[in-house]
Short mmCIF file of C-alpha atoms in Angstrom, two decimals:
data_model
loop_
_atom_site.label_atom_id
_atom_site.label_comp_id
_atom_site.label_asym_id
_atom_site.label_seq_id
_atom_site.Cartn_x
_atom_site.Cartn_y
_atom_site.Cartn_z
CA MET A 1 -7.63 38.12 2.53
CA LYS A 2 -4.17 37.72 0.94
CA PRO A 3 -3.57 34.08 -0.02
CA ALA A 4 -0.23 33.35 1.84
CA GLY A 5 1.56 30.64 -0.14
CA SER A 6 2.80 29.03 3.20
CA ILE A 7 -0.64 28.70 4.49
CA VAL A 8 -2.04 27.22 1.20
CA PHE A 9 0.52 24.76 1.09
CA PHE A 10 0.19 24.04 5.01
CA THR A 11 -3.64 23.40 5.01
CA THR A 12 -3.51 21.40 1.82
CA ALA A 13 -0.60 19.17 2.57
CA SER A 14 -1.11 18.83 6.39
CA GLY A 15 -4.86 18.15 5.68
CA ALA A 16 -4.13 15.37 3.27
CA GLY A 17 -1.29 13.97 5.76
CA TYR A 18 -3.93 13.90 8.67
CA GLY A 19 -6.53 12.43 6.51
CA MET A 20 -4.15 9.55 5.61
CA LEU A 21 -3.39 9.18 9.26
CA PHE A 22 -7.12 8.91 10.17
CA TRP A 23 -7.74 6.28 7.67
CA LEU A 24 -4.67 4.40 8.52
CA GLY A 25 -5.54 4.48 12.18
CA LEU A 26 -9.31 3.58 11.42
CA LEU A 27 -8.69 0.89 8.87
CA SER A 28 -5.79 -0.87 10.71
CA THR A 29 -8.19 -1.77 13.38
CA THR A 30 -10.54 -3.29 10.83
CA HIS A 31 -7.89 -5.37 9.25
CA THR A 32 -8.89 -3.71 5.76
CA LEU A 33 -5.40 -2.63 5.02
CA PRO A 34 -2.39 -4.60 3.54
CA THR A 35 -0.11 -6.12 6.03
CA ALA A 36 3.17 -5.61 4.33
CA LEU A 37 5.83 -3.98 6.48
CA TRP A 38 6.99 -1.86 3.52
CA TYR A 39 3.37 -0.71 2.99
CA GLY A 40 2.73 0.33 6.53
CA LEU A 41 5.83 2.31 6.88
CA THR A 42 5.72 4.00 3.44
CA ALA A 43 2.15 5.07 4.05
CA LEU A 44 2.92 6.40 7.56
CA ILE A 45 6.16 8.03 6.44
CA ILE A 46 4.30 9.85 3.50
CA ALA A 47 1.53 10.78 5.95
CA GLY A 48 4.09 12.17 8.55
CA ALA A 49 6.11 13.91 5.60
CA LEU A 50 2.85 15.67 4.30
CA VAL A 51 2.08 16.75 7.78
CA THR A 52 5.45 17.89 8.90
CA ALA A 53 6.05 19.73 5.69
CA GLY A 54 2.93 21.56 6.17
CA LEU A 55 3.63 22.51 9.52
CA LEU A 56 7.12 23.80 8.79
CA SER A 57 5.65 25.67 6.11
CA SER A 58 3.15 27.46 8.31
CA THR A 59 6.05 28.74 10.44
CA ALA A 60 7.28 30.51 7.16
CA HIS A 61 4.20 32.81 7.82
CA LEU A 62 5.53 33.94 11.21
CA GLY A 63 7.43 37.13 11.90
CA ASN A 64 9.30 35.33 14.39
CA PRO A 65 9.38 31.67 13.67
CA GLN A 66 12.04 30.86 16.39
CA ARG A 67 9.43 31.70 19.01
CA ALA A 68 6.69 29.28 17.57
CA TRP A 69 7.13 27.13 20.67
CA ARG A 70 5.31 29.88 22.59
CA ALA A 71 2.13 29.32 20.52
CA LEU A 72 1.31 26.10 22.72
CA SER A 73 0.49 28.03 25.76
CA GLN A 74 -2.91 29.77 25.32
CA TRP A 75 -5.11 26.73 24.45
CA ARG A 76 -7.89 27.99 26.75
CA SER A 77 -8.95 30.76 24.27
CA SER A 78 -6.88 30.29 20.97
CA TRP A 79 -7.79 27.89 18.26
CA LEU A 80 -4.33 28.50 16.84
CA SER A 81 -2.68 27.36 20.13
CA ARG A 82 -5.13 24.22 20.19
CA GLU A 83 -4.07 23.32 16.70
CA GLY A 84 -0.44 23.39 17.65
CA ILE A 85 -0.91 21.28 20.56
CA ALA A 86 -3.26 18.78 18.61
CA ALA A 87 -0.72 18.68 15.78
CA LEU A 88 2.32 17.95 18.26
CA LEU A 89 0.22 15.34 20.22
CA THR A 90 -0.75 13.56 17.09
CA TYR A 91 2.95 12.62 16.63
CA ILE A 92 2.82 10.29 19.63
CA PRO A 93 0.21 7.89 18.55
CA ALA A 94 1.34 8.18 14.84
CA CYS A 95 4.98 7.18 15.91
CA LEU A 96 3.65 4.44 18.10
CA LEU A 97 1.67 3.33 15.03
CA ALA A 98 4.85 3.03 13.08
CA LEU A 99 6.68 1.28 15.75
CA SER A 100 4.08 -1.35 16.26
CA TRP A 101 3.75 -2.08 12.61
CA LEU A 102 7.47 -3.01 12.61
CA ILE A 103 6.25 -5.84 15.10
CA ASP A 104 2.73 -6.67 14.03
CA PRO A 105 0.62 -4.99 11.30
CA HIS A 106 -2.41 -5.00 13.47
CA PRO A 107 -1.46 -2.49 15.95
CA ALA A 108 -3.48 -2.01 19.36
CA PRO A 109 -6.71 -0.57 18.48
CA LEU A 110 -6.37 2.35 21.24
CA THR A 111 -3.14 3.67 19.65
CA ALA A 112 -4.55 3.43 16.07
CA LEU A 113 -7.91 5.05 17.01
CA LEU A 114 -6.12 7.83 19.12
CA ALA A 115 -4.13 8.67 16.04
CA ALA A 116 -7.21 8.80 13.86
CA ALA A 117 -8.97 11.05 16.35
CA LEU A 118 -6.14 13.40 17.07
CA ALA A 119 -5.53 13.77 13.37
CA ILE A 120 -9.16 14.79 12.81
CA ALA A 121 -9.11 17.04 15.82
CA THR A 122 -6.00 18.80 14.46
CA VAL A 123 -7.84 19.53 11.19
CA TYR A 124 -10.95 20.79 13.05
CA CYS A 125 -8.68 23.19 15.12
CA THR A 126 -7.33 24.33 11.79
CA ALA A 127 -10.68 24.98 10.52
CA MET A 128 -11.85 26.73 13.47
CA ILE A 129 -9.11 29.33 13.32
CA TYR A 130 -10.84 30.67 10.37
CA ALA A 131 -14.37 29.86 11.18
CA SER A 132 -14.15 31.85 14.56
CA LEU A 133 -13.00 35.09 12.87
CA LYS A 134 -16.14 37.26 13.02
CA PRO A 135 -14.81 40.21 10.74
CA ILE A 136 -14.69 37.71 7.74
CA ARG A 137 -18.00 36.47 6.68
CA GLN A 138 -16.59 34.07 4.17
CA TRP A 139 -14.84 32.14 6.95
CA ASN A 140 -17.26 32.92 9.81
CA ASN A 141 -19.87 30.40 8.84
CA THR A 142 -21.04 26.78 9.28
CA TRP A 143 -19.76 25.44 6.07
CA VAL A 144 -16.08 25.99 6.72
CA ALA A 145 -15.33 23.26 9.44
CA PRO A 146 -17.31 20.59 7.37
CA PHE A 147 -15.47 21.22 4.40
CA TYR A 148 -12.01 21.24 5.90
CA LEU A 149 -12.82 17.89 7.65
CA LEU A 150 -14.25 16.29 4.35
CA ALA A 151 -11.33 17.64 2.31
CA ALA A 152 -8.89 16.07 4.72
CA LEU A 153 -10.74 12.78 4.48
CA PHE A 154 -11.02 12.94 0.86
CA THR A 155 -7.35 13.82 0.09
CA GLY A 156 -6.21 11.44 2.69
CA ALA A 157 -8.37 8.56 1.47
CA ILE A 158 -7.28 9.23 -2.33
CA CYS A 159 -3.47 9.44 -1.33
CA LEU A 160 -3.69 6.28 0.86
CA ALA A 161 -5.60 4.57 -1.96
CA ALA A 162 -2.78 5.37 -4.47
CA ILE A 163 -0.09 3.84 -2.00
CA THR A 164 -2.38 0.77 -1.22
CA GLY A 165 -2.70 0.33 -4.95
CA PHE A 166 0.86 -0.92 -5.14
CA ALA A 167 0.35 -3.43 -2.35
CA ASN A 168 -3.26 -4.72 -2.57
CA PRO A 169 -5.54 -3.50 -5.39
CA ALA A 170 -8.60 -4.94 -3.59
CA ALA A 171 -7.98 -2.82 -0.48
CA ALA A 172 -7.07 0.05 -2.81
CA ALA A 173 -10.53 -0.27 -4.41
CA THR A 174 -12.17 -0.23 -0.97
CA LEU A 175 -10.23 2.94 -0.04
CA SER A 176 -11.20 4.50 -3.44
CA GLU A 177 -14.85 3.89 -2.50
CA PHE A 178 -14.22 5.97 0.80
CA ALA A 179 -12.44 8.61 -1.34
CA MET A 180 -15.33 8.85 -3.68
CA LEU A 181 -17.98 9.17 -1.02
CA THR A 182 -15.90 11.76 1.01
CA GLY A 183 -14.92 13.59 -2.22
CA LEU A 184 -18.65 13.90 -3.36
CA ALA A 185 -19.69 15.16 -0.08
CA ALA A 186 -16.70 17.59 0.18
CA ALA A 187 -17.61 18.85 -3.41
CA LEU A 188 -21.36 19.26 -2.29
CA VAL A 189 -20.40 21.00 0.85
CA LYS A 190 -18.07 23.37 -1.20
CA LEU A 191 -21.00 24.14 -3.53
CA LEU A 192 -23.16 24.90 -0.74
CA TYR A 193 -20.38 27.19 0.76
CA TRP A 194 -19.93 29.06 -2.46
CA ARG A 195 -23.88 29.55 -2.49
CA HIS A 196 -23.88 30.79 0.92
CA ILE A 197 -21.08 33.44 0.55
CA ASP A 198 -22.69 34.43 -2.85
CA THR A 199 -26.15 35.10 -1.25
CA THR A 200 -25.32 36.49 1.95
CA THR A 201 -23.97 40.02 2.85
CA SER A 202 -22.07 41.32 5.43
CA ALA A 203 -23.82 42.34 8.81
CA SER A 204 -21.56 45.39 8.81
CA THR A 205 -21.61 48.12 6.45
CA VAL A 206 -19.79 51.45 6.01
CA ALA A 207 -22.70 52.94 7.95
CA SER A 208 -22.33 50.70 10.98
CA ALA A 209 -18.57 50.95 10.75
CA THR A 210 -18.55 54.80 10.92
CA GLY A 211 -22.00 55.06 12.73
CA LEU A 212 -22.85 57.99 10.21
CA GLY A 213 -25.77 56.03 8.60
CA HIS A 214 -28.30 58.31 10.21
CA LEU A 215 -26.95 61.21 8.04
CA GLY A 216 -27.70 59.27 5.01
CA THR A 217 -25.68 57.23 2.32
CA VAL A 218 -21.96 57.16 3.68
CA ARG A 219 -19.38 57.33 1.09
CA SER A 220 -15.63 57.38 1.44
CA PHE A 221 -14.66 60.79 0.31
CA GLU A 222 -10.87 60.55 1.06
CA ALA A 223 -8.61 57.69 2.17
CA PRO A 224 -6.18 58.36 5.22
CA HIS A 225 -3.18 57.52 2.91
CA SER A 226 -2.28 57.47 -0.82
CA GLU A 227 -0.50 54.21 -0.94
CA GLU A 228 -1.59 50.77 0.17
CA ASN A 229 -0.83 50.05 3.78
CA TYR A 230 -0.53 46.83 5.84
CA LEU A 231 -4.18 46.61 6.22
CA LEU A 232 -4.99 46.87 2.49
CA LYS A 233 -2.42 44.59 1.46
CA GLU A 234 -3.25 41.82 3.90
CA MET A 235 -6.94 42.26 4.38
CA GLY A 236 -7.88 44.22 1.19
CA PHE A 237 -6.60 41.55 -1.27
CA ARG A 238 -9.06 41.56 -4.22
CA ILE A 239 -9.87 39.00 -6.96
CA ALA A 240 -11.96 39.91 -9.94
CA ARG A 241 -15.39 38.24 -9.81
CA LYS A 242 -14.87 36.74 -13.27
CA HIS A 243 -11.41 35.24 -12.54
CA ALA A 244 -13.16 33.83 -9.14
CA ALA A 245 -15.83 31.99 -11.26
CA LYS A 246 -13.37 30.58 -13.56
CA LEU A 247 -11.01 29.41 -10.72
CA ARG A 248 -13.88 27.96 -8.96
CA ALA A 249 -14.74 25.83 -11.99
CA TYR A 250 -10.97 24.61 -12.23
CA ALA A 251 -10.89 23.78 -8.46
CA LEU A 252 -13.93 21.80 -8.86
CA LEU A 253 -12.57 19.83 -11.81
CA PHE A 254 -9.11 19.13 -10.59
CA ALA A 255 -10.11 18.72 -6.75
CA PHE A 256 -13.21 16.49 -7.29
CA ALA A 257 -14.47 15.73 -11.01
CA PHE A 258 -11.15 14.21 -12.56
CA PRO A 259 -10.08 12.37 -9.38
CA ILE A 260 -13.62 11.02 -8.74
CA ALA A 261 -14.05 9.91 -12.20
CA ILE A 262 -10.64 7.93 -11.97
CA LEU A 263 -11.76 6.49 -8.71
CA PHE A 264 -15.12 5.35 -10.30
CA GLY A 265 -13.00 3.64 -13.00
CA VAL A 266 -10.99 1.92 -10.40
CA VAL A 267 -13.99 0.69 -8.40
CA ALA A 268 -15.69 -0.26 -11.67
CA GLY A 269 -12.59 -2.33 -12.64
CA VAL A 270 -12.05 -0.45 -16.03
CA VAL A 271 -9.05 1.58 -14.92
CA PRO A 272 -5.74 0.10 -13.56
CA VAL A 273 -5.21 1.14 -9.76
CA THR A 274 -1.95 2.83 -10.50
CA LEU A 275 -3.83 5.43 -12.04
CA ILE A 276 -5.03 6.70 -8.52
CA LEU A 277 -1.59 8.22 -8.06
CA ILE A 278 -2.41 10.54 -10.85
CA ALA A 279 -5.89 11.21 -9.25
CA ALA A 280 -4.30 11.84 -5.96
CA LEU A 281 -1.75 14.41 -7.27
CA CYS A 282 -4.58 15.95 -9.25
CA ALA A 283 -6.78 16.33 -6.20
CA LEU A 284 -3.88 17.86 -4.14
CA LEU A 285 -3.49 20.46 -6.89
CA GLY A 286 -7.09 21.29 -7.12
CA MET A 287 -7.35 21.43 -3.43
CA ALA A 288 -4.50 23.89 -3.18
CA LEU A 289 -6.48 26.02 -5.90
CA GLU A 290 -9.53 25.82 -3.64
CA ARG A 291 -7.49 26.82 -0.58
CA TRP A 292 -6.16 29.78 -2.56
CA LEU A 293 -9.65 30.89 -3.36
CA PHE A 294 -10.67 30.50 0.15
CA PHE A 295 -8.43 33.38 1.05
CA ALA A 296 -8.71 35.24 -2.21
CA GLU A 297 -12.43 35.42 -1.94
CA ALA A 298 -12.63 36.31 1.75
CA THR A 299 -13.22 39.94 2.59
CA HIS A 300 -12.57 41.66 5.94
CA THR A 301 -14.64 44.41 7.54
CA VAL A 302 -11.63 46.74 7.69
CA VAL A 303 -12.15 47.56 3.82
CA LEU A 304 -15.50 49.11 4.93
CA PHE A 305 -13.57 52.01 6.34
CA TYR A 306 -12.02 52.40 2.65
CA GLY A 307 -15.48 52.62 1.20
CA ARG A 308 -15.35 49.06 0.01
CA GLN A 309 -17.84 45.96 0.33
CA ALA A 310 -17.07 43.40 2.95
CA MET B 1 -2.43 35.12 29.16
CA THR B 2 -4.95 35.78 26.33
CA SER B 3 -7.93 34.72 28.12
CA LEU B 4 -9.70 38.11 29.17
CA PRO B 5 -9.10 39.31 32.68
CA THR B 6 -11.67 39.75 35.18
CA PRO B 7 -11.88 43.29 35.79
CA LEU B 8 -10.40 44.13 39.34
CA PRO B 9 -12.78 46.08 41.73
CA GLY B 10 -12.30 49.66 41.18
CA ALA B 11 -10.25 49.12 38.11
CA LYS B 12 -10.23 52.05 35.72
CA LYS B 13 -11.47 51.65 31.96
CA LEU B 14 -9.21 54.04 29.87
CA GLY B 15 -10.09 55.13 26.56
CA LEU B 16 -10.88 57.93 24.04
CA VAL B 17 -13.91 59.78 23.13
CA ILE B 18 -13.61 61.14 19.45
CA ASP B 19 -15.89 64.05 18.59
CA LEU B 20 -16.65 63.73 14.88
CA ASP B 21 -18.44 67.29 15.21
CA THR B 22 -15.31 69.15 15.90
CA CYS B 23 -12.53 67.03 14.04
CA VAL B 24 -11.28 69.18 11.28
CA GLY B 25 -9.42 66.25 9.44
CA CYS B 26 -5.95 67.71 9.97
CA HIS B 27 -4.16 64.41 10.70
CA ALA B 28 -2.19 66.07 13.53
CA CYS B 29 -3.23 63.17 15.86
CA ALA B 30 -1.85 60.68 13.34
CA VAL B 31 1.41 62.45 12.96
CA ASN B 32 1.80 63.05 16.52
CA CYS B 33 1.20 59.46 17.28
CA LYS B 34 3.48 58.36 14.61
CA GLU B 35 6.18 60.67 16.05
CA TRP B 36 5.81 59.61 19.68
CA ASN B 37 5.43 55.88 19.00
CA ALA B 38 8.40 55.92 16.41
CA SER B 39 10.68 56.78 19.49
CA GLY B 40 8.97 55.24 22.51
CA HIS B 41 7.43 51.81 23.71
CA SER B 42 6.65 50.44 20.35
CA ALA B 43 9.68 51.82 18.48
CA PRO B 44 10.64 51.76 15.80
CA LEU B 45 7.37 52.09 13.79
CA THR B 46 8.98 50.91 10.49
CA ASP B 47 8.78 52.94 7.33
CA SER B 48 10.00 51.45 4.29
CA ASN B 49 10.84 53.43 1.01
CA ALA B 50 9.77 56.54 2.93
CA TYR B 51 11.10 58.98 0.42
CA GLN B 52 10.47 57.05 -2.92
CA ALA B 53 7.94 55.15 -4.76
CA ASP B 54 5.67 52.82 -2.97
CA PRO B 55 6.17 54.22 0.65
CA PHE B 56 4.90 51.83 3.33
CA GLY B 57 4.70 52.36 6.96
CA VAL B 58 3.16 51.37 10.31
CA TRP B 59 0.75 53.80 11.81
CA PHE B 60 -1.58 53.43 14.76
CA ASN B 61 -3.88 56.19 13.80
CA ARG B 62 -5.47 56.83 10.47
CA VAL B 63 -7.86 59.75 9.51
CA HIS B 64 -10.64 58.84 7.05
CA THR B 65 -12.95 61.47 5.48
CA TYR B 66 -16.55 60.54 4.58
CA GLU B 67 -19.55 62.35 2.83
CA ALA B 68 -22.88 61.40 4.27
CA GLY B 69 -26.19 62.33 3.03
CA GLU B 70 -27.33 63.92 -0.18
CA GLY B 71 -27.28 67.53 -1.67
CA GLN B 72 -27.90 70.40 0.54
CA GLY B 73 -28.14 68.04 3.56
CA SER B 74 -24.95 66.16 3.04
CA ARG B 75 -21.98 66.29 5.33
CA THR B 76 -18.48 65.97 5.24
CA VAL B 77 -17.00 64.20 8.27
CA HIS B 78 -13.38 63.52 9.35
CA PHE B 79 -13.14 60.19 11.06
CA PRO B 80 -9.84 59.24 13.01
CA ARG B 81 -9.80 55.45 13.51
CA SER B 82 -7.37 53.75 16.00
CA CYS B 83 -7.57 50.91 18.41
CA LEU B 84 -10.83 51.07 20.42
CA HIS B 85 -9.48 49.09 23.32
CA CYS B 86 -12.56 46.69 23.33
CA GLU B 87 -13.96 45.22 26.41
CA THR B 88 -14.10 41.66 24.66
CA PRO B 89 -11.46 41.93 22.05
CA ALA B 90 -10.94 38.83 19.84
CA CYS B 91 -7.49 40.13 18.91
CA VAL B 92 -6.59 39.11 22.40
CA THR B 93 -8.37 35.88 22.71
CA VAL B 94 -7.02 34.49 19.25
CA CYS B 95 -3.33 35.09 20.47
CA PRO B 96 -1.85 31.60 20.67
CA THR B 97 1.20 32.96 22.68
CA GLY B 98 -0.28 35.25 25.29
CA ALA B 99 1.62 38.14 23.79
CA SER B 100 -1.56 40.04 23.03
CA TYR B 101 -3.37 40.91 26.38
CA LYS B 102 -5.73 43.19 28.02
CA ARG B 103 -4.71 44.82 31.30
CA ALA B 104 -6.96 44.02 34.20
CA GLU B 105 -6.23 47.34 35.84
CA ASP B 106 -7.11 49.87 33.20
CA GLY B 107 -8.37 47.86 30.20
CA ILE B 108 -5.56 48.84 27.90
CA VAL B 109 -4.90 46.23 25.02
CA LEU B 110 -1.08 45.80 24.34
CA VAL B 111 1.16 43.50 22.59
CA ASP B 112 4.34 42.07 24.25
CA PRO B 113 6.89 42.47 21.52
CA GLU B 114 9.16 39.98 23.29
CA THR B 115 6.77 37.02 23.01
CA CYS B 116 4.86 37.87 19.82
CA ILE B 117 5.65 35.34 17.04
CA GLY B 118 4.00 37.59 14.27
CA CYS B 119 1.44 35.10 13.26
CA GLN B 120 -0.87 38.05 12.62
CA LEU B 121 -3.91 36.20 13.64
CA CYS B 122 -4.92 39.24 15.75
CA ALA B 123 -4.87 41.49 12.83
CA TRP B 124 -7.30 39.24 11.07
CA ALA B 125 -9.51 39.01 14.25
CA CYS B 126 -9.75 42.80 14.64
CA ALA B 127 -12.84 44.23 12.94
CA TYR B 128 -11.58 47.75 12.90
CA GLY B 129 -8.03 47.28 11.44
CA ALA B 130 -6.34 48.63 14.54
CA ARG B 131 -3.30 46.34 14.27
CA GLU B 132 -0.47 46.71 11.93
CA PHE B 133 2.43 44.34 11.46
CA ASP B 134 5.90 45.62 11.55
CA ALA B 135 7.83 43.41 9.22
CA ASP B 136 11.27 44.69 10.22
CA ASP B 137 10.62 43.43 13.96
CA GLY B 138 8.28 40.57 12.88
CA VAL B 139 5.87 41.57 15.38
CA MET B 140 2.29 42.96 15.63
CA LYS B 141 2.12 46.69 16.70
CA LYS B 142 -0.82 48.60 17.74
CA CYS B 143 -1.99 51.68 19.80
CA THR B 144 -0.85 51.57 23.29
CA LEU B 145 -3.12 54.40 24.48
CA CYS B 146 0.44 56.05 24.93
CA ILE B 147 1.10 53.93 27.99
CA ASP B 148 4.39 55.35 28.22
CA ARG B 149 2.98 58.91 28.57
CA ILE B 150 -0.19 58.48 30.68
CA TYR B 151 1.76 56.91 33.54
CA ASN B 152 5.04 58.75 32.85
CA GLU B 153 6.03 60.61 35.99
CA ASN B 154 8.79 62.46 34.12
CA LEU B 155 6.14 64.45 32.12
CA PRO B 156 4.23 67.40 33.65
CA GLU B 157 0.83 66.07 34.77
CA PRO B 158 -1.07 68.03 31.76
CA GLU B 159 1.03 66.10 29.48
CA ARG B 160 0.04 62.80 30.59
CA VAL B 161 -2.35 62.15 28.01
CA PRO B 162 -2.07 60.07 24.74
CA ALA B 163 -0.10 61.84 21.94
CA CYS B 164 -3.22 62.16 19.70
CA VAL B 165 -5.19 63.82 22.47
CA SER B 166 -2.44 66.36 23.40
CA THR B 167 -1.88 67.50 19.88
CA CYS B 168 -5.47 67.64 18.53
CA PRO B 169 -6.02 71.44 17.86
CA ALA B 170 -9.77 71.12 17.78
CA SER B 171 -10.02 69.33 20.94
CA ALA B 172 -11.90 66.65 19.14
CA ARG B 173 -10.12 63.95 21.25
CA HIS B 174 -10.74 63.28 24.93
CA PHE B 175 -9.06 60.81 27.18
CA GLY B 176 -10.26 59.46 30.42
CA ASP B 177 -11.88 56.78 32.70
CA PHE B 178 -15.09 55.41 31.46
CA ASN B 179 -15.73 53.72 34.78
CA ASP B 180 -15.91 57.01 36.51
CA PRO B 181 -19.34 58.40 35.83
CA ALA B 182 -18.18 61.90 36.65
CA SER B 183 -15.27 61.92 34.23
CA ALA B 184 -15.27 64.26 31.31
CA VAL B 185 -15.45 61.17 28.78
CA SER B 186 -18.39 59.73 30.57
CA ARG B 187 -20.38 62.87 30.71
CA LEU B 188 -19.57 63.54 26.94
CA VAL B 189 -20.78 60.22 26.06
CA LEU B 190 -24.00 60.68 27.99
CA GLU B 191 -24.79 64.23 26.83
CA ARG B 192 -23.82 63.89 23.19
CA GLY B 193 -24.96 60.37 22.58
CA GLY B 194 -21.46 58.77 22.30
CA TYR B 195 -21.74 55.44 20.20
CA ASP B 196 -19.84 52.19 19.35
CA LEU B 197 -18.44 51.35 16.03
CA MET B 198 -19.66 48.19 14.51
CA SER B 199 -21.57 47.19 17.73
CA GLU B 200 -22.77 43.99 15.90
CA MET B 201 -19.22 42.54 16.13
CA GLY B 202 -19.95 42.17 19.78
CA TYR B 203 -16.40 43.28 20.77
CA GLN B 204 -17.60 46.00 23.06
CA PRO B 205 -15.36 48.88 22.04
CA THR B 206 -14.48 51.27 25.02
CA ASN B 207 -13.66 54.19 22.77
CA LYS B 208 -16.70 56.14 21.89
CA TYR B 209 -17.44 58.45 18.86
CA LEU B 210 -19.64 61.45 19.19
CA PRO B 211 -22.00 62.22 16.35
CA PRO B 212 -21.82 65.30 14.19
CA ARG B 213 -24.37 67.78 15.65
CA LYS B 214 -27.44 68.58 13.49
CA PRO B 215 -26.70 71.68 11.21
CA ALA B 216 -28.27 74.94 12.33
CA ALA B 217 -31.39 75.90 10.23
CA PRO B 218 -30.45 77.81 7.15
CA ALA B 219 -30.61 81.52 7.57
CA ALA B 220 -33.84 83.04 6.16
CA ALA B 221 -33.33 84.26 2.53
CA THR B 222 -32.45 88.13 2.49
CA PRO B 223 -35.62 90.17 1.48
CA PRO B 224 -35.47 91.57 -2.00
CA ALA B 225 -34.24 95.17 -2.37
CA GLU B 226 -37.04 97.77 -2.10
CA THR B 227 -35.37 100.70 -4.05
CA GLY B 228 -35.14 98.94 -7.22
CA ALA B 229 -31.89 100.99 -7.37
CA THR B 230 -29.79 100.25 -10.50
CA SER B 231 -26.52 101.74 -9.53
CA SER B 232 -24.07 99.67 -7.77
CA LEU B 233 -23.34 102.25 -5.25
CA LEU B 234 -26.94 102.50 -4.28
CA ARG B 235 -27.37 98.76 -4.16
CA TRP B 236 -24.44 98.61 -1.76
CA LEU B 237 -25.88 101.38 0.43
CA ASP B 238 -29.28 99.53 0.32
CA ARG B 239 -27.55 96.36 1.53
CA ALA B 240 -25.59 98.11 4.21
CA LEU B 241 -28.47 99.98 5.53
CA SER B 242 -30.52 96.88 5.53
CA ARG B 243 -28.22 95.03 7.94
#
C-alpha cells in the first residue's frame, strides 16, 4: 500500500495528541499533574494542536476535501465515519477541560474521564479502519488495534512528560514511568506484529483469485496494460525486503530504544528531565517511520491478478 | 446509506457471467467500456499523458492473460476483470459518506459522484481492484453495469445490455438476472459450473466465471506410411489416399 505522507503524519501526530489528552484527562482526576495554569493550558493546547494538525492533514488525502463533513453520516457501518464523529466529539470535553482549568486545576472528573475515553475511542476507530480491511492481511489482524492504542498512549505520555518536566520534575518522573511501560508494551506488540506478518501468508492466491487453480499452477502471462495504473500505484506499492528489515530496526531504535533509555535515566535520576523533550521528538520521528512501514509493507489481494504475492 | 439494503421482494440481481472458455482476449470489452463510460454516466474517465510517456487512465474493465498448468496440459486463459457487484461488498460498508451504495432494486453497486469525498477507502476494501480513482474529478469511479444503457429507453431493446456484453465478438460475456432461475445467466452458471472469485473474502460476488472446458482428447497418431515410398509425390499420394 502506498504510504501517503498526509496519513502517516495524521496517525502519528493525532495519535500522540489523543494520547496526551488521555493522560491529561486521567491524571487530572488523580491529582498527579502540576496545577499551574500555564502548564494545563500549554499541555492542552499542544495536545489539541497535534490532533488538529493531524486531522487537517488527513483531509489532504481526500479528492474533495470540501465535502469532508459528509463523512460524519455513515457511522452505522463505516469505521472512517465513526472516527470522524469520535474526533469531533472529543473536542467538547477537551475544550471543557481547558476552560475548567482556567478556574480550577482539578476539573470535574466526568469531563476529564470523558475526554480520556473519547480520545482513546478515536484512536481505536483509526486502527479499525485498517484492521477491518480483509484484502490486506498485514492490516486485517489482531495486532493492529492494540499497537495503535499502545503507540498513542506511549507517544502521548512521553510528550506530556516532556512538558511536565518544565513544571514539576517529580510528576514528570511518574509520567516517564507510564511512558516506559506503554513504550515497552508497544515495542513488544510491534515485534509480535512483525512476526505475525512474516510467518503468515495470504488466504488468497492467484489460483483463488482467478479460479484457475484446478488447471495447475497459474502464472500471469500478460498484464492488461503496459504502464502502471491506479491499482498498481496505490495498492501495488513495493518495498524491498532488505530495506524493510533496516527500516524496522531504525523504527525500533528511534521510536522505542532511545526514548525508553532516556526515560529510564530520568526515572533513575541520572538524566535531567529536560532531556525528555529530545526523547519525545525522537519517539515521534520513529513512530512516523513505523507508520510509513505499516503502509509500505502491506500488500493487497489485487496484486494477485498481476501475478504477484499478496 | 452505506449499510447494505435488505433485498426487496421480487428484486432483480443483475450481473455478468464471463465465459473463460470462449474469451479470446481481444480487449474489445475493455475498449468499448472505456468508450461508453468516457461519455456517459461516469464521464469523463480521465486519461493523462494519453499520447506521451507514462500514460495513465481510469478503466473499469481490464483483461489479464494467464497460463495455467504445465507442458502439454497447460492452457492460456484470457481473463476479463471488472466489478463483480458483490452481495456483501465491503466497498459499500466502509464508505463514510453514503456515496458508495448498493441498489435494493437490482443489486448494482454505484458511487454518487456528487457526494464522494475521494477518500479511496472503498478501493482499499475491494479485493478485486474494481475501483479506480479519478484524480481529475477527485472521486472514485467504477463499473455501473452500464446503468445508463440497460434502462435506457432511447436505445433499441437488444442494445440495453452493458457495453462490454454488446461488443464481445466471442459472446463470452452474458448479462442477466441471477434471481430468475430461468434466465440465461442462471442456466449457464448451473450447466457450466459458474464460480466466484476469491470466495474466501466472503463478499459473495454476483458475477460468475465459467471455467475453461476440458481439452478434447488428442487425436490418435497417424499410422506410419505403408508403402515406404521415397519420392515426395508418392508420399503425398499416400497421405491423400489415407485420409
